Amino acid sequence: MLSQAFMTQLARLYPAQRLLTRPAQLATYESDALTAFHARPGAVVLPETEAEVIAAVRLCHQHAIPFVARGSGTSLSGGSLPIHDGLVIALNRLNRIVRLDPEQRLAVVQPGVINLSISQAAEPYGLTYAPDPSSQSVCTIGGNIAFNSGGAHCLKYGMTSNHILKLKVVLADGEVTTLGSDSLDGCGVGPDLVGLFVGSEGLFGIALEITVRLLPRPERYCTILAAYHDLETAGHAVAAVVASGLLPGAIEMMDRLAIQAAEAAVHANYPAGAAALLIVELEGEANQVDEELAALRPIIAASGAYEVRLAQDAEERARIWKGRKGAFSAVGRLSPDYVVQDGVVPRSHLGPALKEIQRLSAHYQLSVANVFHAGDGNLHPLILYNGQEPGALERAEALAGEILDMCIQLGGSITGEHGVGMEKRAHLPRMFEAVDLAVMRDIRRQIDPLEVANRGKMFPEGEAPAQRRHGLHPLEAQGIISRM
Amino acid sequence: MPIEQPTTPADVPPIVQTAAQVRVRGAGSKPALSTWDETVTVVDCSRLSGILAYKPEEYVFSAYAGTPAAEAAAALAQHGQHLPFDPLLIAQGATLGGTVAANLSGSGRYRYGGVRDFILGVRFVDGAGRLARAGGQVVKNAAGFDLPKFFVGSLGRYGILVEVAFKVFPRPPAYTTLLASYGDLGHALSAALRLGATPFDMEGLDIEGVGSEEGGVAARLAIRLGGLSEALPARLARLATYLSAHTPVVAMQRLTQREAEEGYWAAVNGCHWVPAGQTLVKVPLAAGQVLAFDRRLGTNRRRYSAGGHIAWVAAPDALSLQPVLEEMQLVGLPLTGATGEIVGRRSGLALAQRVKQALDPAGKFGPV
């Protein structure tokens, strides 16, 4: 329960219609895209101005009340899962594009602005905002900042962090500061504070105003779709493309289950019977892309694909991407529940990694669909389970944990773009030594001594080397969070 | 002044733990950032050198922080790869650690980003002597705080880098450069901004301030194209046609011979244009500020890289730029010359101070 004193002061800051406390109102905010968990916040506020956000943060700091900033709630790692009896600061109404400057190629936006709407606003000027997470039509830029979101085009253009010039932020203790500058060289002198803030998973504070850089839209896209009878051959094709010295804008793969799901959901018209699909997209200046295509074609032709298609127009390209980007939700049609993993392996290990995932899938008797950014070695196994079946979620989590262990053993990472959040906290100590985590914790505590900002995310509880992966989640055991 | 020369990362923590004041240097290619008084202990990382792992097929390599950037570049070149941001002062011996700590990207920064956009992982020793790691060794990683980026520009004031890991890219098989002259800086800058919004893929877009008007020319754009050699002639011709049609270009010169082309950019990224004895100061700014900033400069030699987002100014001493920088609310980092004090106005210190408290509360590595 939030204290009477806190609630009284909160009610002075927010009118009743933007201060939600009734259970029916709070239910909407109990979960995010990691649907396996939910927790009921004590209250939700809907700020309409920066000043209201700052006031709420200061009040939380003063009363030591934990808060979670939330955009569209699309976090796949439970990053925007509320804190039981804490405050949710929902930023959706701060959704203005404050300024778009085509000459300087930048846009100044509020945190609740939807990712795709920046590119839409920039389109008349021939510009685009490059990071394109699959959820780009709903996810907010504030959430992208907190979790350093990726997308299909990270290999060439980097993640969210590579596209942020300046941030006005309120730190967890209520201090407001500006990081970076309008210069492409950002901070330029002194440590890269924008770089530190982006991807800090909401543990440092809230971004109030964001300056993003825009890029010219590529003149030409060439999107090739290649179908394979087995995953391993497709994996070799990725290696061949990489070895060619070309730098495609995207190299993506899907396996049989993901293809079937995408086909059923959006009728992408993918080649029938494929065990693996490879999408390679070249983009850039027309002359250059034409020559690159001439170099790429023989590589794909020799890669063992049984069908190769080149998108003939924008419509066909859009259809190919629609299937790929819609694959997550499409898999939802195959199974009542699923867990999405986000591990990274060195891409030369893609073949063995996929084989191991198949073995684990058989061992745990759970279907796994694979959709992934092959160019980055960023896997997205979707582990399908039925939450109604006793023990199924625990088996899914155990399988997910083994995949993450494999990623670490291969020298990769437990997360490429979804963040650690709630979901992978237990795995962070397997990737980093105790001293590495101690340094990160010290930074967190200097910025947020009361740990009010997104408390409980990223860091493992305590230093226990072996977190339980079976049975109840530790917070669940304490009755703090529960499952749907 | 005690000088320590660690040869392994494990040598560094005891030095930090026993010394009262510690400063770090690599090859000393930026004397303004590596010259101190007698009271400090200097950790000279030039022997903490060597590539640790390089996997061309993964686009990643890691190395000790004292590794010369030139050594890394040579290893990458054998596999047709490079660090696209063009580490600065490479011929002067600049190390990878120094390149990160000083945040120095050359003209290649324009297309794919700077040091911050290619660093993947760091290993460092903090003020308490803790040897810690952050980031990773794969091209994509979102686990934990992004301390690798934080250390870009950190100037050795938060910790001593001992290892760094970078993402690399395939190097374009061929390059060509167009030098386009304009009657004044305003015309050159407008042309650069205009080009920036077109789909021309440019590896570099620099603006040279010629200083005094020579033959009606006051500024020159240096535009670098890179890619498959088959496509370059057509791309270059198209670019020249565009500039003629849309900008008041006075003259154009094409650098198509490999030696001349590469020599031009090597001289730029080696800062050969800086007059002997002068201090080179780096000033990040927005392209929209270039004209106002330039008007306030005197006869200083200068150059603008990354499409007008970084000014490089030569000055008798860095402090002479203080009034201009204060007035424009900009900040300057001196690289060569005697003084290493940051000039002008800094921002974001509230967050920097907090991290300093976490990593170096005793201030062993100097001020924030």
Short mmCIF file of C-alpha atoms in Angstrom, two decimals, chain A residues 81-285:
data_model
loop_
_atom_site.label_atom_id
_atom_site.label_comp_id
_atom_site.label_asym_id
_atom_site.label_seq_id
_atom_site.Cartn_x
_atom_site.Cartn_y
_atom_site.Cartn_z
CA LEU A 81 6.79 -4.75 -15.25
CA PRO A 82 5.45 -2.64 -12.38
CA ILE A 83 6.82 -2.86 -8.89
CA HIS A 84 4.30 -4.24 -6.45
CA ASP A 85 2.69 -1.25 -4.68
CA GLY A 86 5.02 1.14 -6.50
CA LEU A 87 4.16 3.93 -8.90
CA VAL A 88 3.87 3.59 -12.67
CA ILE A 89 4.64 6.78 -14.59
CA ALA A 90 2.95 6.20 -17.96
CA LEU A 91 4.47 8.51 -20.52
CA ASN A 92 2.13 7.92 -23.47
CA ARG A 93 0.68 11.41 -23.34
CA LEU A 94 4.10 12.98 -23.74
CA ASN A 95 3.89 12.12 -27.41
CA ARG A 96 4.82 15.27 -29.26
CA ILE A 97 7.45 15.59 -31.94
CA VAL A 98 8.73 18.90 -30.63
CA ARG A 99 10.87 19.83 -33.59
CA LEU A 100 11.95 18.25 -36.83
CA ASP A 101 14.90 19.92 -38.50
CA PRO A 102 15.49 18.38 -41.92
CA GLU A 103 18.49 20.60 -42.66
CA GLN A 104 20.33 19.52 -39.50
CA ARG A 105 18.83 16.04 -39.88
CA LEU A 106 17.54 15.75 -36.34
CA ALA A 107 14.27 15.46 -34.49
CA VAL A 108 13.48 16.45 -30.92
CA VAL A 109 10.80 14.22 -29.45
CA GLN A 110 9.07 13.44 -26.19
CA PRO A 111 9.48 9.97 -24.66
CA GLY A 112 5.97 8.76 -25.50
CA VAL A 113 6.41 9.23 -29.25
CA ILE A 114 5.99 5.99 -31.20
CA ASN A 115 9.19 4.83 -32.93
CA LEU A 116 7.64 4.57 -36.40
CA SER A 117 6.02 7.99 -36.23
CA ILE A 118 9.44 9.64 -36.28
CA SER A 119 10.24 8.03 -39.63
CA GLN A 120 6.76 8.91 -40.87
CA ALA A 121 7.26 12.55 -39.94
CA ALA A 122 10.71 12.55 -41.57
CA GLU A 123 9.62 10.83 -44.78
CA PRO A 124 8.53 13.96 -46.70
CA TYR A 125 12.11 15.20 -46.35
CA GLY A 126 13.63 11.95 -47.62
CA LEU A 127 14.86 11.13 -44.12
CA THR A 128 14.32 8.24 -41.74
CA TYR A 129 14.97 7.18 -38.15
CA ALA A 130 17.04 4.02 -38.57
CA PRO A 131 16.39 1.77 -35.52
CA ASP A 132 13.47 -0.46 -36.43
CA PRO A 133 12.49 -2.93 -33.70
CA SER A 134 9.79 -5.36 -34.79
CA SER A 135 7.37 -3.55 -32.48
CA GLN A 136 8.13 -0.19 -34.09
CA SER A 137 4.52 0.60 -34.87
CA VAL A 138 3.63 0.60 -31.16
CA CYS A 139 6.78 0.90 -29.04
CA THR A 140 7.84 4.30 -27.73
CA ILE A 141 11.16 6.05 -28.10
CA GLY A 142 11.44 6.36 -24.30
CA GLY A 143 11.38 2.60 -23.96
CA ASN A 144 13.81 2.27 -26.86
CA ILE A 145 16.21 4.54 -24.95
CA ALA A 146 15.84 2.62 -21.69
CA PHE A 147 16.58 -0.73 -23.35
CA ASN A 148 18.77 0.33 -26.27
CA SER A 149 16.41 -1.39 -28.68
CA GLY A 150 17.71 -2.93 -31.85
CA GLY A 151 16.00 -4.12 -34.97
CA ALA A 152 16.71 -5.76 -38.27
CA HIS A 153 19.19 -3.16 -39.50
CA CYS A 154 21.62 -3.01 -36.54
CA LEU A 155 24.53 -4.62 -38.32
CA LYS A 156 25.12 -1.59 -40.50
CA TYR A 157 23.59 1.26 -38.56
CA GLY A 158 23.80 0.21 -34.92
CA MET A 159 21.23 0.16 -32.15
CA THR A 160 19.19 2.99 -30.62
CA SER A 161 22.22 4.35 -28.80
CA ASN A 162 24.00 5.05 -32.08
CA HIS A 163 21.22 7.40 -33.11
CA ILE A 164 20.73 9.52 -30.00
CA LEU A 165 22.44 12.90 -29.92
CA LYS A 166 21.07 14.54 -26.81
CA LEU A 167 18.91 13.66 -23.82
CA LYS A 168 17.23 15.81 -21.23
CA VAL A 169 16.72 13.50 -18.28
CA VAL A 170 15.43 13.55 -14.76
CA LEU A 171 17.72 11.43 -12.63
CA ALA A 172 16.24 9.13 -10.00
CA ASP A 173 16.77 11.71 -7.26
CA GLY A 174 14.93 14.40 -9.18
CA GLU A 175 17.88 16.32 -10.61
CA VAL A 176 17.34 17.40 -14.21
CA THR A 177 20.33 17.40 -16.51
CA THR A 178 21.12 17.46 -20.23
CA LEU A 179 23.47 14.91 -21.76
CA GLY A 180 25.14 15.19 -25.15
CA SER A 181 24.55 17.96 -27.67
CA ASP A 182 23.20 18.62 -31.14
CA SER A 183 26.60 17.66 -32.51
CA LEU A 184 27.00 14.31 -34.20
CA ASP A 185 29.96 13.92 -31.87
CA GLY A 186 27.54 14.13 -28.94
CA CYS A 187 29.24 14.80 -25.63
CA GLY A 188 32.45 15.26 -27.60
CA VAL A 189 34.53 16.17 -24.59
CA GLY A 190 34.22 14.13 -21.40
CA PRO A 191 32.68 10.68 -21.01
CA ASP A 192 29.84 9.64 -23.28
CA LEU A 193 26.93 10.17 -20.94
CA VAL A 194 24.29 9.61 -23.60
CA GLY A 195 25.94 6.24 -24.21
CA LEU A 196 25.78 5.42 -20.52
CA PHE A 197 22.15 6.46 -20.09
CA VAL A 198 20.84 4.60 -23.15
CA GLY A 199 20.30 0.96 -22.20
CA SER A 200 20.41 1.61 -18.45
CA GLU A 201 16.98 -0.06 -18.26
CA GLY A 202 15.34 2.82 -16.43
CA LEU A 203 17.68 2.46 -13.46
CA PHE A 204 19.10 5.98 -13.73
CA GLY A 205 15.95 7.99 -14.32
CA ILE A 206 13.61 9.04 -17.10
CA ALA A 207 14.37 10.62 -20.48
CA LEU A 208 12.18 13.71 -20.86
CA GLU A 209 13.25 15.02 -24.23
CA ILE A 210 15.23 13.16 -26.84
CA THR A 211 17.17 14.44 -29.83
CA VAL A 212 17.59 11.75 -32.47
CA ARG A 213 19.58 11.92 -35.64
CA LEU A 214 17.90 11.17 -38.93
CA LEU A 215 19.49 9.50 -41.93
CA PRO A 216 18.70 9.93 -45.61
CA ARG A 217 16.42 7.18 -46.85
CA PRO A 218 18.46 4.81 -49.01
CA GLU A 219 17.93 5.39 -52.70
CA ARG A 220 17.56 1.72 -53.54
CA TYR A 221 16.73 -1.45 -51.67
CA CYS A 222 17.43 -4.90 -53.02
CA THR A 223 15.80 -7.58 -50.96
CA ILE A 224 16.65 -11.19 -51.67
CA LEU A 225 14.73 -14.09 -50.22
CA ALA A 226 16.36 -17.52 -50.35
CA ALA A 227 14.73 -20.79 -49.26
CA TYR A 228 16.67 -23.79 -47.92
CA HIS A 229 15.87 -27.39 -47.11
CA ASP A 230 17.81 -27.23 -43.87
CA LEU A 231 19.00 -24.66 -41.36
CA GLU A 232 22.65 -25.56 -41.56
CA THR A 233 22.90 -24.75 -45.27
CA ALA A 234 21.24 -21.41 -44.61
CA GLY A 235 23.76 -20.81 -41.83
CA HIS A 236 26.61 -21.44 -44.27
CA ALA A 237 25.01 -18.97 -46.68
CA VAL A 238 25.19 -16.29 -43.98
CA ALA A 239 28.89 -17.02 -43.49
CA ALA A 240 29.45 -16.76 -47.25
CA VAL A 241 27.69 -13.39 -47.48
CA VAL A 242 29.72 -12.06 -44.55
CA ALA A 243 32.97 -13.36 -46.04
CA SER A 244 32.23 -11.63 -49.36
CA GLY A 245 33.08 -8.21 -47.92
CA LEU A 246 29.61 -6.86 -48.71
CA LEU A 247 27.85 -5.01 -45.92
CA PRO A 248 24.12 -5.68 -46.30
CA GLY A 249 21.66 -3.56 -44.37
CA ALA A 250 20.08 -6.70 -42.95
CA ILE A 251 20.67 -10.46 -42.88
CA GLU A 252 17.71 -12.26 -41.31
CA MET A 253 16.67 -15.89 -40.90
CA MET A 254 13.54 -17.82 -39.97
CA ASP A 255 13.06 -21.52 -39.40
CA ARG A 256 10.25 -23.81 -40.50
CA LEU A 257 7.93 -23.21 -37.58
CA ALA A 258 8.35 -19.44 -37.74
CA ILE A 259 7.80 -19.48 -41.51
CA GLN A 260 4.60 -21.50 -41.16
CA ALA A 261 3.31 -19.15 -38.47
CA ALA A 262 4.13 -16.02 -40.46
CA GLU A 263 2.58 -17.52 -43.57
CA ALA A 264 -0.63 -18.41 -41.75
CA ALA A 265 -0.87 -14.97 -40.16
CA VAL A 266 0.08 -12.50 -42.88
CA HIS A 267 0.23 -14.57 -46.10
CA ALA A 268 3.72 -13.38 -46.92
CA ASN A 269 3.78 -15.81 -49.85
CA TYR A 270 7.02 -17.40 -48.72
CA PRO A 271 8.34 -20.39 -50.73
CA ALA A 272 6.49 -23.57 -49.75
CA GLY A 273 8.19 -26.25 -47.72
CA ALA A 274 11.19 -24.22 -46.59
CA ALA A 275 13.12 -25.38 -43.54
CA ALA A 276 14.90 -22.06 -43.45
CA LEU A 277 14.48 -18.68 -45.10
CA LEU A 278 17.25 -16.18 -45.50
CA ILE A 279 16.54 -12.50 -46.16
CA VAL A 280 19.46 -10.39 -47.35
CA GLU A 281 18.83 -6.73 -47.97
CA LEU A 282 21.23 -4.42 -49.75
CA GLU A 283 20.56 -0.74 -49.57
CA GLY A 284 22.23 2.49 -50.57
CA GLU A 285 23.08 4.48 -53.66
#
